[in-house]
Amino acid sequence: EAGVTQSPTHLIKTRGQQATLRCSPISGHTSVYWYQQALGLGLQFLLWYDEGEERNRGNFPPRFSGRQFPNYSSELNVNALELEDSALYLCASSKVRSGLSTDNEQFFGPGTRLTVL
Amino acid sequence: AQSVTQLDSQVPVFEEAPVELRCNYSSSVSVYLFWYVQYPNQGLQLLLKYLSGSTLVKGINGFEAEFNKSQTSFHLRKPSVHISDTAEYFCAAVRGSYIPTFGRGTSLIVHP
């Protein structure tokens, strides 16, 4: 079974530009989560998509946005890039939410390293 | 809101010595607990999880963790570490909102 995949592996942008990061969940998983892992800050929750809808959002400005497609893959868009957006962006997927159960276990992709110059 | 505290940001240890990475969470009500490992330049890999049942959970690579409800702790242990265990370790808790809360991570550094 293929795991969560993310593209690109690395992305270099300059301040003010836009970045688009992509994630494909494990087959059969409908929930996709995005996290930012900046140096020394651990994992910060960004966004959660389930069945094509945004279900929850972390404490990030609106220039961080995304969407989930009918095939459950997802995009994370970061507009007006700032230097502090440089981080590893991790995507995770899980099965359909059904109460507090084993379906909540998240499986992570390898991440996209975004560098803003 | 759920919170997860990893008490040590860095744990240096010599090869073949035992190690314990500490994790405390804020609520013991219907919570699932996880430990993940992140090797350099990689994503997170699940080490083990506590969902219910036995409080001693065994995971991959010889790691185990014990769920202690009274102390709201879920410490990770390994009796003898290897150089290859050098990595970042994250504790996480899930309840209610289904968004896991992660600790800030503990860097395990194994010296030869």
CSV table of C-alpha atoms in Angstrom, one decimal:
chain,number,residue,atom,x,y,z
A,1,GLU,CA,0.0,0.0,0.0
A,2,ALA,CA,1.4,3.4,-1.0
A,3,GLY,CA,1.9,5.9,1.8
A,4,VAL,CA,1.2,9.6,1.9
A,5,THR,CA,3.1,11.4,-0.9
A,6,GLN,CA,4.0,15.0,-1.1
A,7,SER,CA,5.4,17.2,-3.8
A,8,PRO,CA,7.7,18.9,-4.4
A,9,THR,CA,10.4,17.7,-2.0
A,10,HIS,CA,12.0,21.1,-1.9
A,11,LEU,CA,10.7,24.5,-2.9
A,12,ILE,CA,12.6,27.7,-3.0
A,13,LYS,CA,10.7,31.0,-3.3
A,14,THR,CA,11.4,34.7,-2.7
A,15,ARG,CA,9.5,37.0,-0.4
A,16,GLY,CA,6.1,38.0,-1.8
A,17,GLN,CA,5.7,35.0,-4.1
A,18,GLN,CA,3.1,32.3,-3.8
A,19,ALA,CA,3.9,28.6,-3.0
A,20,THR,CA,1.7,25.6,-3.8
A,21,LEU,CA,2.3,22.3,-2.0
A,22,ARG,CA,0.6,19.1,-2.9
A,23,CYS,CA,-0.4,16.0,-0.9
A,24,SER,CA,-1.9,12.6,-1.9
A,25,PRO,CA,-3.4,10.6,1.0
A,26,ILE,CA,-3.3,6.9,1.5
A,27,SER,CA,-6.0,5.2,-0.6
A,28,GLY,CA,-9.2,5.0,1.4
A,29,HIS,CA,-8.3,7.9,3.6
A,30,THR,CA,-10.6,10.9,3.3
A,31,SER,CA,-9.1,13.3,5.9
A,32,VAL,CA,-6.0,15.3,5.1
A,33,TYR,CA,-4.1,17.5,7.7
A,34,TRP,CA,-1.4,20.1,7.1
A,35,TYR,CA,1.2,21.0,9.6
A,36,GLN,CA,4.1,23.5,9.7
A,37,GLN,CA,7.3,22.4,11.4
A,38,ALA,CA,9.5,25.4,11.8
A,39,LEU,CA,12.9,25.1,13.4
A,40,GLY,CA,12.5,24.6,17.1
A,41,LEU,CA,8.8,25.0,17.2
A,42,GLY,CA,7.5,21.4,16.8
A,43,LEU,CA,4.5,20.7,14.7
A,44,GLN,CA,1.9,23.5,14.4
A,45,PHE,CA,-1.5,22.5,13.0
A,46,LEU,CA,-2.5,24.4,9.9
A,47,LEU,CA,-5.6,22.9,8.3
A,48,TRP,CA,-7.8,19.9,8.3
A,49,TYR,CA,-9.8,18.8,5.3
A,50,ASP,CA,-12.4,16.0,5.3
A,51,GLU,CA,-14.7,15.0,2.4
A,52,GLY,CA,-13.7,18.1,0.5
A,53,GLU,CA,-14.5,20.5,3.3
A,54,GLU,CA,-12.3,22.5,5.6
A,55,ARG,CA,-13.1,21.2,9.1
A,56,ASN,CA,-10.7,23.0,11.2
A,57,ARG,CA,-8.0,25.6,11.0
A,58,GLY,CA,-5.0,26.4,13.2
A,59,ASN,CA,-3.8,29.8,14.3
A,60,PHE,CA,-2.4,31.0,11.0
A,61,PRO,CA,-3.2,34.0,8.8
A,62,PRO,CA,-5.6,33.8,5.9
A,63,ARG,CA,-2.7,33.8,3.4
A,64,PHE,CA,-2.4,30.1,4.3
A,65,SER,CA,-5.2,28.4,2.5
A,66,GLY,CA,-5.9,25.1,0.7
A,67,ARG,CA,-8.4,22.8,-0.7
A,68,GLN,CA,-9.2,19.2,-1.1
A,69,PHE,CA,-10.1,17.6,-4.4
A,70,PRO,CA,-12.8,14.9,-5.1
A,71,ASN,CA,-10.0,12.3,-5.1
A,72,TYR,CA,-9.1,13.5,-1.6
A,73,SER,CA,-5.7,14.9,-2.6
A,74,SER,CA,-5.0,18.3,-1.2
A,75,GLU,CA,-3.2,21.5,-2.0
A,76,LEU,CA,-1.7,24.0,0.5
A,77,ASN,CA,-1.3,27.5,-0.8
A,78,VAL,CA,0.8,30.2,0.9
A,79,ASN,CA,0.4,33.7,-0.5
A,80,ALA,CA,2.6,36.7,0.0
A,81,LEU,CA,5.5,34.6,1.3
A,82,GLU,CA,7.5,35.9,4.3
A,83,LEU,CA,10.9,34.8,5.5
A,84,GLU,CA,9.4,33.1,8.6
A,85,ASP,CA,7.3,30.8,6.4
A,86,SER,CA,10.5,28.8,5.8
A,87,ALA,CA,9.8,25.4,7.3
A,88,LEU,CA,9.0,21.8,6.6
A,89,TYR,CA,5.4,21.3,5.7
A,90,LEU,CA,4.0,18.0,6.6
A,91,CYS,CA,0.8,16.4,5.3
A,92,ALA,CA,-0.9,13.5,7.1
A,93,SER,CA,-4.0,11.5,6.3
A,94,SER,CA,-6.5,9.4,8.2
A,95,LYS,CA,-9.6,7.3,7.6
A,96,VAL,CA,-13.1,8.7,7.8
A,97,ARG,CA,-13.8,10.3,11.2
A,98,SER,CA,-16.1,8.0,13.2
A,99,GLY,CA,-15.8,9.0,16.8
A,100,LEU,CA,-12.8,8.5,18.9
A,101,SER,CA,-11.4,5.4,17.3
A,102,THR,CA,-8.4,3.9,15.6
A,103,ASP,CA,-9.6,5.7,12.4
A,104,ASN,CA,-8.0,8.9,13.9
A,105,GLU,CA,-4.5,7.6,13.5
A,106,GLN,CA,-2.6,9.9,11.2
A,107,PHE,CA,-0.1,8.7,8.6
A,108,PHE,CA,2.5,11.3,7.6
A,109,GLY,CA,4.2,12.1,4.3
A,110,PRO,CA,7.9,13.0,4.0
A,111,GLY,CA,7.2,16.7,3.8
A,112,THR,CA,8.0,19.6,1.6
A,113,ARG,CA,10.9,21.8,2.6
A,114,LEU,CA,9.9,25.4,1.8
A,115,THR,CA,12.7,28.0,1.8
A,116,VAL,CA,11.8,31.7,1.4
A,117,LEU,CA,14.7,33.9,0.4
B,1,ALA,CA,-7.9,22.5,25.1
B,2,GLN,CA,-5.7,19.5,25.1
B,3,SER,CA,-2.0,20.1,25.8
B,4,VAL,CA,1.0,17.9,25.5
B,5,THR,CA,4.2,18.6,27.3
B,6,GLN,CA,7.5,16.9,26.5
B,7,LEU,CA,9.6,17.8,29.5
B,8,ASP,CA,13.0,17.5,27.8
B,9,SER,CA,14.0,19.2,24.6
B,10,GLN,CA,17.2,17.2,24.3
B,11,VAL,CA,18.3,13.9,25.8
B,12,PRO,CA,21.9,12.8,25.3
B,13,VAL,CA,22.7,9.2,26.1
B,14,PHE,CA,25.5,6.7,25.4
B,15,GLU,CA,24.9,3.7,23.1
B,16,GLU,CA,23.5,0.6,24.8
B,17,ALA,CA,22.3,2.7,27.8
B,18,PRO,CA,18.6,2.8,28.7
B,19,VAL,CA,16.5,5.9,27.9
B,20,GLU,CA,13.2,7.5,28.9
B,21,LEU,CA,11.6,10.3,27.1
B,22,ARG,CA,8.9,12.0,29.1
B,23,CYS,CA,5.4,13.1,28.0
B,24,ASN,CA,2.6,14.6,30.0
B,25,TYR,CA,-0.9,15.5,28.7
B,26,SER,CA,-3.6,17.7,30.1
B,27,SER,CA,-6.6,15.4,30.2
B,28,SER,CA,-7.1,11.7,30.9
B,29,VAL,CA,-10.7,11.6,29.6
B,30,SER,CA,-11.1,9.5,26.4
B,31,VAL,CA,-7.7,10.3,25.1
B,32,TYR,CA,-5.6,8.4,22.6
B,33,LEU,CA,-1.8,8.8,22.9
B,34,PHE,CA,0.9,8.4,20.3
B,35,TRP,CA,4.6,8.5,20.0
B,36,TYR,CA,6.2,9.4,16.6
B,37,VAL,CA,9.8,9.4,15.5
B,38,GLN,CA,11.3,11.7,12.9
B,39,TYR,CA,14.6,10.9,11.4
B,40,PRO,CA,16.6,13.8,9.8
B,41,ASN,CA,15.0,15.2,6.7
B,42,GLN,CA,12.1,12.8,6.9
B,43,GLY,CA,8.4,12.8,7.9
B,44,LEU,CA,7.0,11.3,11.1
B,45,GLN,CA,6.7,7.6,11.6
B,46,LEU,CA,4.5,6.0,14.2
B,47,LEU,CA,6.4,4.2,17.0
B,48,LEU,CA,3.4,3.1,19.1
B,49,LYS,CA,0.0,4.1,20.3
B,50,TYR,CA,-2.3,3.7,23.3
B,51,LEU,CA,-6.0,3.4,22.6
B,52,SER,CA,-7.3,1.3,25.4
B,53,GLY,CA,-6.5,-1.9,27.4
B,54,SER,CA,-3.1,-2.8,28.7
B,55,THR,CA,-1.3,0.3,30.0
B,56,LEU,CA,2.1,-1.0,28.7
B,57,VAL,CA,2.3,-0.6,25.0
B,58,LYS,CA,5.1,-2.1,22.9
B,59,GLY,CA,6.1,-0.5,19.6
B,60,ILE,CA,8.6,-0.8,16.8
B,61,ASN,CA,12.4,-0.8,17.2
B,62,GLY,CA,12.3,-2.0,20.8
B,63,PHE,CA,10.4,1.0,22.2
B,64,GLU,CA,7.6,0.8,24.8
B,65,ALA,CA,5.5,3.3,26.6
B,66,GLU,CA,3.4,3.2,29.7
B,67,PHE,CA,0.1,5.0,30.1
B,68,ASN,CA,-0.3,6.3,33.6
B,69,LYS,CA,-3.8,7.8,34.1
B,70,SER,CA,-3.2,9.1,37.6
B,71,GLN,CA,-0.1,11.0,36.6
B,72,THR,CA,-1.4,11.8,33.0
B,73,SER,CA,1.9,10.6,31.6
B,74,PHE,CA,2.9,8.5,28.6
B,75,HIS,CA,6.7,8.1,28.9
B,76,LEU,CA,8.6,6.4,26.2
B,77,ARG,CA,11.4,3.9,27.1
B,78,LYS,CA,14.0,1.7,25.5
B,79,PRO,CA,16.3,-0.5,27.6
B,80,SER,CA,19.3,-0.2,25.2
B,81,VAL,CA,19.6,2.4,22.6
B,82,HIS,CA,21.6,2.3,19.3
B,83,ILE,CA,23.3,5.1,17.3
B,84,SER,CA,20.5,4.7,14.8
B,85,ASP,CA,17.9,5.8,17.4
B,86,THR,CA,19.2,9.3,17.1
B,87,ALA,CA,16.2,11.3,16.0
B,88,GLU,CA,13.4,13.7,17.1
B,89,TYR,CA,10.6,12.1,19.1
B,90,PHE,CA,7.1,13.5,19.3
B,91,CYS,CA,4.3,12.7,21.7
B,92,ALA,CA,0.7,13.4,20.6
B,93,ALA,CA,-2.8,13.2,22.1
B,94,VAL,CA,-6.1,13.0,20.4
B,95,ARG,CA,-9.6,13.6,21.8
B,96,GLY,CA,-12.7,15.5,21.0
B,97,SER,CA,-11.8,17.6,18.0
B,98,TYR,CA,-9.9,14.8,16.4
B,99,ILE,CA,-7.0,17.1,15.8
B,100,PRO,CA,-4.0,15.7,17.6
B,101,THR,CA,-2.0,17.9,19.8
B,102,PHE,CA,1.7,17.4,19.5
B,103,GLY,CA,4.4,18.1,22.0
B,104,ARG,CA,7.4,20.3,21.0
B,105,GLY,CA,9.6,17.2,20.5
B,106,THR,CA,12.6,15.7,22.2
B,107,SER,CA,15.8,15.3,20.4
B,108,LEU,CA,17.4,12.0,21.3
B,109,ILE,CA,21.2,12.0,20.8
B,110,VAL,CA,23.0,8.7,21.1
B,111,HIS,CA,26.7,8.9,21.5
B,112,PRO,CA,29.1,6.0,20.7
